[in-house]
Coordinates of C-alpha atoms and ligand atoms in Angstrom, one line a residue:
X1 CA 9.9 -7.3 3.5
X2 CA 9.5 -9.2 7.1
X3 CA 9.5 -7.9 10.7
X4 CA 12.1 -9.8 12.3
X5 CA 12.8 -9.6 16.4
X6 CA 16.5 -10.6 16.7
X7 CA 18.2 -11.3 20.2
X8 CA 20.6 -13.3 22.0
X9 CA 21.8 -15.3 25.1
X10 CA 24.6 -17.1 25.4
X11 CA 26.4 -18.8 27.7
X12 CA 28.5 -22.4 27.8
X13 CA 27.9 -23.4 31.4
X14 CA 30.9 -26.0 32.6
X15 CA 28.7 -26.7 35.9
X16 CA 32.2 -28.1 37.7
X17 CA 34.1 -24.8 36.9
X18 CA 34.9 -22.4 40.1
X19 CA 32.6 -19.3 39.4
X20 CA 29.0 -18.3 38.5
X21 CA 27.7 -15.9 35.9
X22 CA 25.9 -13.0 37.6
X23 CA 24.2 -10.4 35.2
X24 CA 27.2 -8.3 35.9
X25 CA 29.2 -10.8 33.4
X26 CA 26.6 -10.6 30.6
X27 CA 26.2 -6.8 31.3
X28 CA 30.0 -6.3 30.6
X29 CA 32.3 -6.2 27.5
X30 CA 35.1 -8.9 27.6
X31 CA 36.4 -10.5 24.5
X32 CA 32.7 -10.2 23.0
X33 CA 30.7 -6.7 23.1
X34 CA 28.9 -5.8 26.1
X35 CA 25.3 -6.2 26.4
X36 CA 22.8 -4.5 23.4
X37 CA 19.7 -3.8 23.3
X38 CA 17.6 -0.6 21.1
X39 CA 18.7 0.5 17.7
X40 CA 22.2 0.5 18.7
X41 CA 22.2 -3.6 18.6
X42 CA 21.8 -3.9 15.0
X43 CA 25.2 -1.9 14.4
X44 CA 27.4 -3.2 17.4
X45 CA 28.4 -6.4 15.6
X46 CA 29.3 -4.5 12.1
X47 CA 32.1 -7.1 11.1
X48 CA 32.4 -9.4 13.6
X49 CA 32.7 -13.3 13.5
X50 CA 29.3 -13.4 16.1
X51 CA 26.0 -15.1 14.4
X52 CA 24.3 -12.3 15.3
X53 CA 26.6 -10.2 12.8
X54 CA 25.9 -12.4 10.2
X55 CA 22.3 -13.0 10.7
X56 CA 21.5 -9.1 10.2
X57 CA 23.7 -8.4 7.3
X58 CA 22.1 -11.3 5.3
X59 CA 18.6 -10.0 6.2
X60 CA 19.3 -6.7 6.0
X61 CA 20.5 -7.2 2.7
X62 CA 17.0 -9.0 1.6
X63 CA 16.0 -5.7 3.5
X64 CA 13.6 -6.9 6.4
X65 CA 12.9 -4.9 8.9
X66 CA 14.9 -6.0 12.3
X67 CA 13.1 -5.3 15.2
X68 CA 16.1 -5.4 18.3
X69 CA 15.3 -7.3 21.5
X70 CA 18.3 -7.8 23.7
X71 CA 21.7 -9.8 22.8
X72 CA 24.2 -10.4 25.9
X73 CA 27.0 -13.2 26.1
X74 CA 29.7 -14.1 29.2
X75 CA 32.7 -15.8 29.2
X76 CA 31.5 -19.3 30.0
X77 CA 31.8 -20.5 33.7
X78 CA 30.0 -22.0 36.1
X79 CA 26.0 -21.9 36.5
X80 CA 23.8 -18.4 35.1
X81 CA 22.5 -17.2 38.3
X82 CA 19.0 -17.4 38.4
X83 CA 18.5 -14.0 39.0
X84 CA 20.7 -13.2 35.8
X85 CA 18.9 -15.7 33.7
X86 CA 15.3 -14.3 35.0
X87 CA 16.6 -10.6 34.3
X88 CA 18.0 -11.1 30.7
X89 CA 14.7 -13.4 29.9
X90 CA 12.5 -10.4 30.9
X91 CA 14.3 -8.2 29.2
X92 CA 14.1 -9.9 26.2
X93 CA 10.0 -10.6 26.1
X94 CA 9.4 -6.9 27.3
X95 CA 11.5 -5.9 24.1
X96 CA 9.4 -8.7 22.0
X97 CA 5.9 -7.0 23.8
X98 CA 7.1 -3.9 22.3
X99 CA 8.0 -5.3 18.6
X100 CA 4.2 -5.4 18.0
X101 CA 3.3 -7.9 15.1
X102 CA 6.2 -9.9 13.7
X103 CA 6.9 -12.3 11.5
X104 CA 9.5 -14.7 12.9
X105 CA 11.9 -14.5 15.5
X106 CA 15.6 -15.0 15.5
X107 CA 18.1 -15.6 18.0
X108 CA 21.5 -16.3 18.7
X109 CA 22.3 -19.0 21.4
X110 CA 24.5 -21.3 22.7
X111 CA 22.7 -24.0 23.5
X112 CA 25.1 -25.3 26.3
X113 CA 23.6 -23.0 29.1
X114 CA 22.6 -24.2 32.7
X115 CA 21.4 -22.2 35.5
X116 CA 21.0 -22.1 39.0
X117 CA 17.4 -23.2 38.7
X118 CA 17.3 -24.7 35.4
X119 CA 19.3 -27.3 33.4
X120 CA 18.2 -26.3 30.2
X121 CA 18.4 -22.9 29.8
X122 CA 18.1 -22.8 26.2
X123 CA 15.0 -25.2 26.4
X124 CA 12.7 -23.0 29.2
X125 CA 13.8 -19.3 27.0
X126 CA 12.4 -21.1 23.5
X127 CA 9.8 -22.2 25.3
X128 CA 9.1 -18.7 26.8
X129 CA 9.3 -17.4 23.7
X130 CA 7.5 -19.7 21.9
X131 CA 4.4 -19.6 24.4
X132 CA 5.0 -15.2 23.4
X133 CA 4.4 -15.6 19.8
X134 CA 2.3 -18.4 19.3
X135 CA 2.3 -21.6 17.5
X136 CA 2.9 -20.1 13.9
X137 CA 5.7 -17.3 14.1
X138 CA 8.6 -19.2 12.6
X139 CA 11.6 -19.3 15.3
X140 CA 14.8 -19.5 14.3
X141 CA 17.9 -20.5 16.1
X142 CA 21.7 -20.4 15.8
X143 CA 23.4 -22.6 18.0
X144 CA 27.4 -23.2 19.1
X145 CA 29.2 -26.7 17.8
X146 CA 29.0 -27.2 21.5
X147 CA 25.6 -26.8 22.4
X148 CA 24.1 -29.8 24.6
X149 CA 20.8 -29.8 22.6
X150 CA 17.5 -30.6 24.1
X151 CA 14.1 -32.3 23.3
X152 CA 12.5 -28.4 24.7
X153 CA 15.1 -26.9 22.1
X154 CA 14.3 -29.0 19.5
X155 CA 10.1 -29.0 20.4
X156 CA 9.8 -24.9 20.8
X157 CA 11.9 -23.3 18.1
X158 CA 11.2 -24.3 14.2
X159 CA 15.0 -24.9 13.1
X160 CA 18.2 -25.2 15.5
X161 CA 21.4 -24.3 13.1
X162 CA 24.7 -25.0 14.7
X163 CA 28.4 -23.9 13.8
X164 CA 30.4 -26.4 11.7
X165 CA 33.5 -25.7 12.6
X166 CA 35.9 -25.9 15.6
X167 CA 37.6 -23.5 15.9
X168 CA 34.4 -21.5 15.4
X169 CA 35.5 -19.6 12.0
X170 CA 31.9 -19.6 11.2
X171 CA 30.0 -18.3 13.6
X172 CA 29.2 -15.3 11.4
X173 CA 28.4 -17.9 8.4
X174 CA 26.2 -19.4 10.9
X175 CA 24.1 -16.6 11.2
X176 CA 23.8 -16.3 7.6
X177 CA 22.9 -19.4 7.4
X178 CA 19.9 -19.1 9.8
X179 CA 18.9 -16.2 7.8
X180 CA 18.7 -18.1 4.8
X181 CA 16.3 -20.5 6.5
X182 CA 13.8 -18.0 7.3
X183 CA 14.0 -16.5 3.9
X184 CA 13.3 -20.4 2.8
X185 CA 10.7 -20.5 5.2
X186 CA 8.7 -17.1 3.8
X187 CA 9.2 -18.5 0.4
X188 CA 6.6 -21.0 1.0
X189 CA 9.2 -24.1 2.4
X190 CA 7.0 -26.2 4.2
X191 CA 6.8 -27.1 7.9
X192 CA 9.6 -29.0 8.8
X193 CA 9.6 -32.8 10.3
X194 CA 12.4 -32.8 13.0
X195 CA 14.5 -35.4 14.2
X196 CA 17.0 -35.5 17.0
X197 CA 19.5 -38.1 17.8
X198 CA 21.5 -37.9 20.7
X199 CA 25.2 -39.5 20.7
X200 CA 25.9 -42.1 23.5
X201 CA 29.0 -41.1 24.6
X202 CA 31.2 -37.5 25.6
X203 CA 33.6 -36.1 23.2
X204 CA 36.1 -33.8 25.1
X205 CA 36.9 -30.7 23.7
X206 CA 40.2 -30.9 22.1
X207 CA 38.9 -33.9 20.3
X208 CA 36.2 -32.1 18.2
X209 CA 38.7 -29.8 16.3
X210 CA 37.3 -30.0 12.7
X211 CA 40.4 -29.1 11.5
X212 CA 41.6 -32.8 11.8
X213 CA 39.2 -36.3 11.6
X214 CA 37.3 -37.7 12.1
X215 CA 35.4 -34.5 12.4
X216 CA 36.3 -32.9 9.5
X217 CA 35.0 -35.6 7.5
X218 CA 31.5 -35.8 9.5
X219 CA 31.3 -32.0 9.0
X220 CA 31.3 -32.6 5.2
X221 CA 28.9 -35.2 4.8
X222 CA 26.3 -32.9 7.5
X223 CA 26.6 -30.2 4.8
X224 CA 26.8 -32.5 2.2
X225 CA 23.2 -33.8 3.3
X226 CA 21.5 -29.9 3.0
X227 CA 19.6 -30.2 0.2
X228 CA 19.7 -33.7 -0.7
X229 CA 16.3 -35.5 -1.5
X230 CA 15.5 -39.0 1.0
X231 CA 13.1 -40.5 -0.2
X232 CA 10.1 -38.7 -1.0
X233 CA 11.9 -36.2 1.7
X234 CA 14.2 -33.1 0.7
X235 CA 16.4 -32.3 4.0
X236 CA 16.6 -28.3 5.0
X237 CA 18.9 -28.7 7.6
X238 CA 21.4 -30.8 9.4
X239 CA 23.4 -30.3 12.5
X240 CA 26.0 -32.2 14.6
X241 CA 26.4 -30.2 17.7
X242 CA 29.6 -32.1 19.6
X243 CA 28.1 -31.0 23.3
X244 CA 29.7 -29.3 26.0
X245 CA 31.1 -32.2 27.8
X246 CA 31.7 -30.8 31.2
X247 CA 28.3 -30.2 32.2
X248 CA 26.6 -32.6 34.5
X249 CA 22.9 -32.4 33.5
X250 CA 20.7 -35.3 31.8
X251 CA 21.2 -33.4 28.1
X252 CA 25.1 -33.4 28.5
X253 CA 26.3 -35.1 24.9
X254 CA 26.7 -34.8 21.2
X255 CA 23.8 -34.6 19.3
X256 CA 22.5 -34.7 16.2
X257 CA 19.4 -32.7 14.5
X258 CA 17.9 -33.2 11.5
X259 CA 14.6 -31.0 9.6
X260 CA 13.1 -32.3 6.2
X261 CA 9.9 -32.0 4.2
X262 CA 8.5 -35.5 5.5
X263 CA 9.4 -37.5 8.7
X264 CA 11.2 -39.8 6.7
X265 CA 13.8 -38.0 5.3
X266 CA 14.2 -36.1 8.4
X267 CA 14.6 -39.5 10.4
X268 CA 16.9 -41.0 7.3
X269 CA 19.0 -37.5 8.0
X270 CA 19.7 -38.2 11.5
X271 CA 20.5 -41.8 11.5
X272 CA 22.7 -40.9 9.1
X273 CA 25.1 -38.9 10.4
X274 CA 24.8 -40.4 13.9
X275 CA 25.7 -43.6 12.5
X276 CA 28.9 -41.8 11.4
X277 CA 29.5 -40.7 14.5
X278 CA 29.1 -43.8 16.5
X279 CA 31.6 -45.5 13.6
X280 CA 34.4 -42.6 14.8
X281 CA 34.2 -43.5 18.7
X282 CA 37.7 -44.6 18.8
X283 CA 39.2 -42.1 16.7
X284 CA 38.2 -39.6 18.9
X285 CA 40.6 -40.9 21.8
X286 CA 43.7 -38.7 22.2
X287 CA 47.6 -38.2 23.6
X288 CA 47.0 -35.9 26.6
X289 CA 50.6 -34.6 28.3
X290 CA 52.2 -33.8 31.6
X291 CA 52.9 -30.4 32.1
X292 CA 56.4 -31.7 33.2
X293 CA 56.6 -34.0 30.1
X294 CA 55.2 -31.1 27.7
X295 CA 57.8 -28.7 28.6
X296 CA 60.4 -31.2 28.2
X297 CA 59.7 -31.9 24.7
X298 CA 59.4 -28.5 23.6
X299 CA 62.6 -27.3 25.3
X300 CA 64.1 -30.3 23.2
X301 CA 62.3 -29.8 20.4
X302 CA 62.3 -25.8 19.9
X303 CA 63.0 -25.0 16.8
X304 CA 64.1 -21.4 15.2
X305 CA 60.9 -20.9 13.1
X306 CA 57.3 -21.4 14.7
X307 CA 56.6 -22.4 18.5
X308 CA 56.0 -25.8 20.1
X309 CA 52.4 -25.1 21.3
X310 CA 51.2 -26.4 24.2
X311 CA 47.5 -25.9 24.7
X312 CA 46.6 -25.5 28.3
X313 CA 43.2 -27.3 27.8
X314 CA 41.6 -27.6 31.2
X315 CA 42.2 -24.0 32.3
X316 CA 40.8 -22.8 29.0
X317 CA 38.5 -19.7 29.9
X318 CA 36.1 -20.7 26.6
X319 CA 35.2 -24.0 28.7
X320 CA 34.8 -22.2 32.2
X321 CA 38.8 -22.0 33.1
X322 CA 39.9 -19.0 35.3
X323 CA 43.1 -18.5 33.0
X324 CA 45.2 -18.4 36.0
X325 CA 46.4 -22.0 36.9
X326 CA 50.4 -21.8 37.1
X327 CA 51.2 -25.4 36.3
X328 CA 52.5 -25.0 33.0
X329 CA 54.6 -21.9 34.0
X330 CA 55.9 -23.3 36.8
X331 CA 57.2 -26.0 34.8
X332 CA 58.6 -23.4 32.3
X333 CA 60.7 -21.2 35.1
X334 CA 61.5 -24.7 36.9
X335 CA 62.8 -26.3 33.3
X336 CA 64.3 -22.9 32.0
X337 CA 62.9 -22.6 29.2
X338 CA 64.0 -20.3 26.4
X339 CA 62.4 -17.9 23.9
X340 CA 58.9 -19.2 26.1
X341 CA 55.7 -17.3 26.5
X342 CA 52.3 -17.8 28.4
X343 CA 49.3 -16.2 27.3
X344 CA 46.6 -15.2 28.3
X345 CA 47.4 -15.3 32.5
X346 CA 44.0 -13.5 34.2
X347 CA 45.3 -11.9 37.6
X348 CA 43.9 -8.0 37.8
X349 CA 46.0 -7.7 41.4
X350 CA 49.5 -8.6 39.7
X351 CA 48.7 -6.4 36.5
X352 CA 48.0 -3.5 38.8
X353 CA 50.9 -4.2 40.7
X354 CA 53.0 -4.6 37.2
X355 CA 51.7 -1.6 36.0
X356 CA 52.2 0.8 39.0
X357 CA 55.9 -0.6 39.1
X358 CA 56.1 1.1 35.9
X359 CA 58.0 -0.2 32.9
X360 CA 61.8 -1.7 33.5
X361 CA 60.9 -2.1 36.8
X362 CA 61.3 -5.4 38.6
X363 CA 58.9 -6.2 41.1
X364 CA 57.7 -8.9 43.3
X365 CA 54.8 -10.7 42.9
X366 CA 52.5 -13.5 43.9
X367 CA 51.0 -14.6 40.3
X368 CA 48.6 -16.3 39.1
X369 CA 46.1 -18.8 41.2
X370 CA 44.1 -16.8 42.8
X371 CA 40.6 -17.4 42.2
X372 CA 41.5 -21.3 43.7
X373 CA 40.0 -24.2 42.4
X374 CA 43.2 -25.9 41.5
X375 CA 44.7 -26.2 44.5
X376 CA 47.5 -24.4 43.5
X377 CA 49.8 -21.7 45.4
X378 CA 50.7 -18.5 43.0
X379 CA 54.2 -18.4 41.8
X380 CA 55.9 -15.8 44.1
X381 CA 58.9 -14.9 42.0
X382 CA 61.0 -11.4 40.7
X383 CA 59.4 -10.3 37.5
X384 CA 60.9 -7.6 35.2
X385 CA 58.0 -5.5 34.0
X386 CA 58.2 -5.4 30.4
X387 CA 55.7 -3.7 29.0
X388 CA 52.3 -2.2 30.5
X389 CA 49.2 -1.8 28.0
X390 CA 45.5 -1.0 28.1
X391 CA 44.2 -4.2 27.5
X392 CA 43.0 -2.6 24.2
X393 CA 43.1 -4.0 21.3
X394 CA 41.4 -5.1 17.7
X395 CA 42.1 -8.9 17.3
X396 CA 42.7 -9.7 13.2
X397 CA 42.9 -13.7 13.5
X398 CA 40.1 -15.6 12.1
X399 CA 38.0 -16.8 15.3
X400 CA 38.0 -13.0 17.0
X401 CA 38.6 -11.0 13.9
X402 CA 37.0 -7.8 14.1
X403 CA 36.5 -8.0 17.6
X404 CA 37.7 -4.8 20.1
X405 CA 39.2 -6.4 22.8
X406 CA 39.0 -4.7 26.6
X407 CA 41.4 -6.9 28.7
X408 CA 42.2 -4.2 31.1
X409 CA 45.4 -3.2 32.3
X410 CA 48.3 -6.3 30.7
X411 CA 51.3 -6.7 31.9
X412 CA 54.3 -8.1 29.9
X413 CA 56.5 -9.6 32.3
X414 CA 59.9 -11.7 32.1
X415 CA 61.6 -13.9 34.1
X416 CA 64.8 -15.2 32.4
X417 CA 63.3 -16.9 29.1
X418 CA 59.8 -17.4 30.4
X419 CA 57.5 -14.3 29.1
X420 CA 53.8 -13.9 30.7
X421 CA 51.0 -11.6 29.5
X422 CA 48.9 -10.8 32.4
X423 CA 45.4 -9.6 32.2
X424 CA 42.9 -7.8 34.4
X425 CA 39.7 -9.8 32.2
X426 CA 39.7 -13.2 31.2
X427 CA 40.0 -14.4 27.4
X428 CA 40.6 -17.1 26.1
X429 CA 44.0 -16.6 24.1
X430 CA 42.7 -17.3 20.3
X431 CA 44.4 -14.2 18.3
X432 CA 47.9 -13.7 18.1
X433 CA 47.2 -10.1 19.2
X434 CA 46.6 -10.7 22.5
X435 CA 50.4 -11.4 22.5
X436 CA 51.8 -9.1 19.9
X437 CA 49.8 -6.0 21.5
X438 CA 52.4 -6.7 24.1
X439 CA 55.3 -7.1 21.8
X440 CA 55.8 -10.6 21.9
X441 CA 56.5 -12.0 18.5
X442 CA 54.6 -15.6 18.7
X443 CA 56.1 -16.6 14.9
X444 CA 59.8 -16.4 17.1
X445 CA 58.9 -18.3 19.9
X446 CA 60.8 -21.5 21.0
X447 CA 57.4 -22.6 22.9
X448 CA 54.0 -21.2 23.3
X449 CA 51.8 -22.3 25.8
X450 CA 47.7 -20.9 25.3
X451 CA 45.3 -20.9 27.7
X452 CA 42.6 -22.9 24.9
X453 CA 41.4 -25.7 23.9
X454 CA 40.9 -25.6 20.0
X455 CA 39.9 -22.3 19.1
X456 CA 43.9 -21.0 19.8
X457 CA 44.7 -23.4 16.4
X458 CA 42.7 -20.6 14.1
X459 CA 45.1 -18.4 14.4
X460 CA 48.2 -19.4 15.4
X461 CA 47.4 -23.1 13.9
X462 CA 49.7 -21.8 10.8
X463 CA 52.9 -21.3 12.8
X464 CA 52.5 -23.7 15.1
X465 CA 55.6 -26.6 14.5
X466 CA 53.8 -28.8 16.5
X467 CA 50.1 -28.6 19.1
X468 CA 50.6 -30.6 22.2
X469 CA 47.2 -31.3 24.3
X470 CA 48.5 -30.8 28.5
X471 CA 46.1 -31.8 31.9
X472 CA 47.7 -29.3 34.0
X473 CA 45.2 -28.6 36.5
X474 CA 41.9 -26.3 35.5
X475 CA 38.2 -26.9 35.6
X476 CA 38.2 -28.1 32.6
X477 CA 39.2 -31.6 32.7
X478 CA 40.1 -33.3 29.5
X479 CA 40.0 -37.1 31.2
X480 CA 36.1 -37.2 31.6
X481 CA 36.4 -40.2 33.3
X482 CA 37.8 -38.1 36.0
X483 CA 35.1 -35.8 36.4
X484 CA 32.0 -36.3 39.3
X485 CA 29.2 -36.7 37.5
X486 CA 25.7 -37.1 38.8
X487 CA 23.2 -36.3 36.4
X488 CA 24.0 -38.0 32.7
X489 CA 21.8 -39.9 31.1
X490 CA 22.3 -43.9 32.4
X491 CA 24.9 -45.5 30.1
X492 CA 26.3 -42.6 28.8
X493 CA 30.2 -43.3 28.0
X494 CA 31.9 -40.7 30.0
X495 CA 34.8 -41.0 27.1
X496 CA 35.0 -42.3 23.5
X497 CA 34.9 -46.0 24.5
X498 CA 35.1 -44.7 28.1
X499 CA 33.1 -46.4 31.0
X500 CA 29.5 -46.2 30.8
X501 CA 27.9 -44.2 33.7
X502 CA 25.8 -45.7 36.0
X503 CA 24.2 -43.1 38.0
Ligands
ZN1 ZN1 32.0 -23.6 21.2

């Protein structure tokens, strides 16, 4: 039996999106719990697809002793404030003072987080936490597909583990996974050689979906490579994190990580798989749409079983979207589109308003595109008020699943056969009960359009007749090539086979 501190911070910074993260965010439940810390932190996640969740029920069941630090998360956004970051990082080495002796550390992270102060946010915490415990504490990390991974990551912790799938189905898995490191690592495995390649160009989000190539064939062959023997070398570990594209700092790409008995075969690892990535540049390219366009085709296209889907990529709330750019709707009340709904619009004001209407009640409102950024004006327009709800719900798809969801007051609301659920919290709309806590049936939609990138195709993936990728306006821009960059790395191809920047 081990004493293991367990913890976590996570946050995907997009440093062009319109809105920080004060501690307030992390504080605060959303679509993930609201901050933990005591006893009460090893229960919170009972079930859930978090790392965290996955990590302590694999060492609970080898029976270790957990010692709880602190575990936050916020929806991602602009920079962590630095008085957030520096609050959350105290809290969590007071709660490792008070742990007393312990035998490794664990902790769920991003990997993708930037701060006011700090590019690496990741980097200066491990390193904090490394300078706490001492050279020979073995600390272990989860990381997300997207993390931008750092030479600091890589240098302070003993193993960085990252999701292998997109959408994250295995984020639980993941946690397991770094769990059954550790256990490796008291069993006598031997210090690990590291080696860390970073990828030369930016992969944009919709383009990292595992659930089509060429990632789903480099996922294999990373977990193909656990275990295998190089050399003289046998590997641990392997990750390919895809990187957070839309953060301008000098870390900002994919990267690649590799830990094995001997330098070698940790070197042999990473070339590896980075030379599989480099061979995939091309295929990562993609069709993006119009919102115009989109709407277009799935009017035409609609079919009687399973919606078009139109994923509404650069305001996607999981990449530091506001969910409330009206682009896409406008096009669908402007085009007249049947048996259409939007989900998940974020606008607290017009869910108040919807809800204080009352149900059946038609009411005037300005919605949507109020937090700015885009440019856009809200869509002032007669809505009928079909349903109001709590916001309360337990999602059941595979990326959420087991998660109690607090959107706040929804709305439901209709104008001819354009349907909009409107929030009061931001989520990225990845469970088909965000929708159907509403009423809305998404199987019997005509067209669908999610504020998402990827993780949306999880769950409503299976009825889905057809996914189209749109650029409607959003902080999340999907042409990199687009975006003002002023930190990468020299040379670094803004797209697959993109420009190279030039600082
Ligand atoms: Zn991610």
């Amino acid at each position: 039996m081990m004493r293991i501190a367990v913890g976590g911070f996570q946050h995907e910074t997009n440093t062009f999106a319109p809105s920080k993260a004060p501690y307030a965010a992390f504080e605060q439940a959303d679509s993930w719990p609201a901050l933990q810390k005591g006893p009460k932190l090893l229960t919170a996640f009972k079930g859930m697809n978090v790392p965290i969740a996955g990590f302590i029920d694999a060492a609970e069941a080898k029976e270790h002793e957990l010692l709880p630090l602190v575990w936050c998360s916020a929806t991602p956004s602009a920079h962590v404030t630095e008085e957030a970051y520096e609050r959350i990082v105290e809290m969590l080495l007071d709660a490792l003072g008070y742990a007393g002796e312990i035998d490794a550390v664990y902790l769920d992270l991003h990997g993708a987080m930037v701060t006011e102060h700090l590019e690496d946010g990741e980097g200066e915490l491990l390193k904090r936490i490394r300078a706490a415990v001492g050279p020979k504490v073995p600390v272990v990390v989860s990381l997300d597909l997207h993390a931008n991974v750092t030479a600091d990551m890589v240098a302070y912790s003993d193993a960085l583990i990252a999701y292998r799938t997109y959408p994250h189905v295995d984020m639980a898995e993941t946690g397991a996974r770094a769990a059954a490191h550790l256990d490796a690592i008291f069993a006598g495995l031997p210090r690990q050689a590291k080696a860390m390649r970073k990828i030369d160009f930016l992969i944009p989000l919709t383009a990292q979906c595992t659930l089509v190539e060429p990632s789903a064939g480099i996922y294999r062959d990373v977990a193909a490579l656990e275990g295998a023997v190089l050399g003289n070398g046998r590997v641990s570990t392997v990750s390919f994190a895809g990187g957070f594209a839309p953060a301008d700092i000098k870390d900002c790409s994919p990267t690649v990580i590799a830990y094995a008995d001997t330098e070698a075969a940790a070197a042999e690892a990473a070339n590896r798989v980075a030379r599989e990535v480099n061979d995939a540049e091309s295929r990562f390219r993609e069709k993006l749409w119009s919102a115009h366009d989109a709407v277009a085709y799935g009017i035409a296209n609609a079919g009687a079983s399973g919606p078009i889907v139109l994923a509404d990529t650069q305001d996607n709330p999981g990449a530091g979207g506001n969910g409330d750019t009206i682009g896409i709707l406008r096009e669908l009340i402007a085009q007249d589109a049947q048996r259409s709904a939007l989900g998940v619009l974020f606008d607290p004001e017009s869910a108040k308003q919807a809800a204080a209407a009352g149900e059946g009640a038609r009411v005037r409102l300005k919605l949507g595109a109020k937090t700015g950024g885009a440019n856009e004006e809200p869509v002032e327009e007669e809505f009928d008020v079909v349903r109001v709800t709590d916001g309360e719900f337990l999602a059941t798809g595979p990326f959420y699943g087991g998660s109690r969801m607090s959107l706040g007051t929804t709305a439901r609301l209709r104008k001819g056969g354009v349907e909009i659920v409107v929030a009061s919290r931001k989520a990225q709309c990845a469970d088909q009960e965000m929708l159907k806590h509403t009423g809305i049936e998404p199987a019997k939609l005509g067209i669908l359009v999610v504020k998402s990138s990827v993780h949306f195709r999880a769950d409503f993936g299976p009825l889905a007749r057809e996914v189209l990728v749109v650029a409607s306006p959003g902080p999340n821009i999907a042409d990199l090539a687009k975006l003002p960059y002023r930190h990468l790395r020299k040379g670094v191809r803004v797209m697959p086979l993109g420009p190279a920047y030039a600082g």
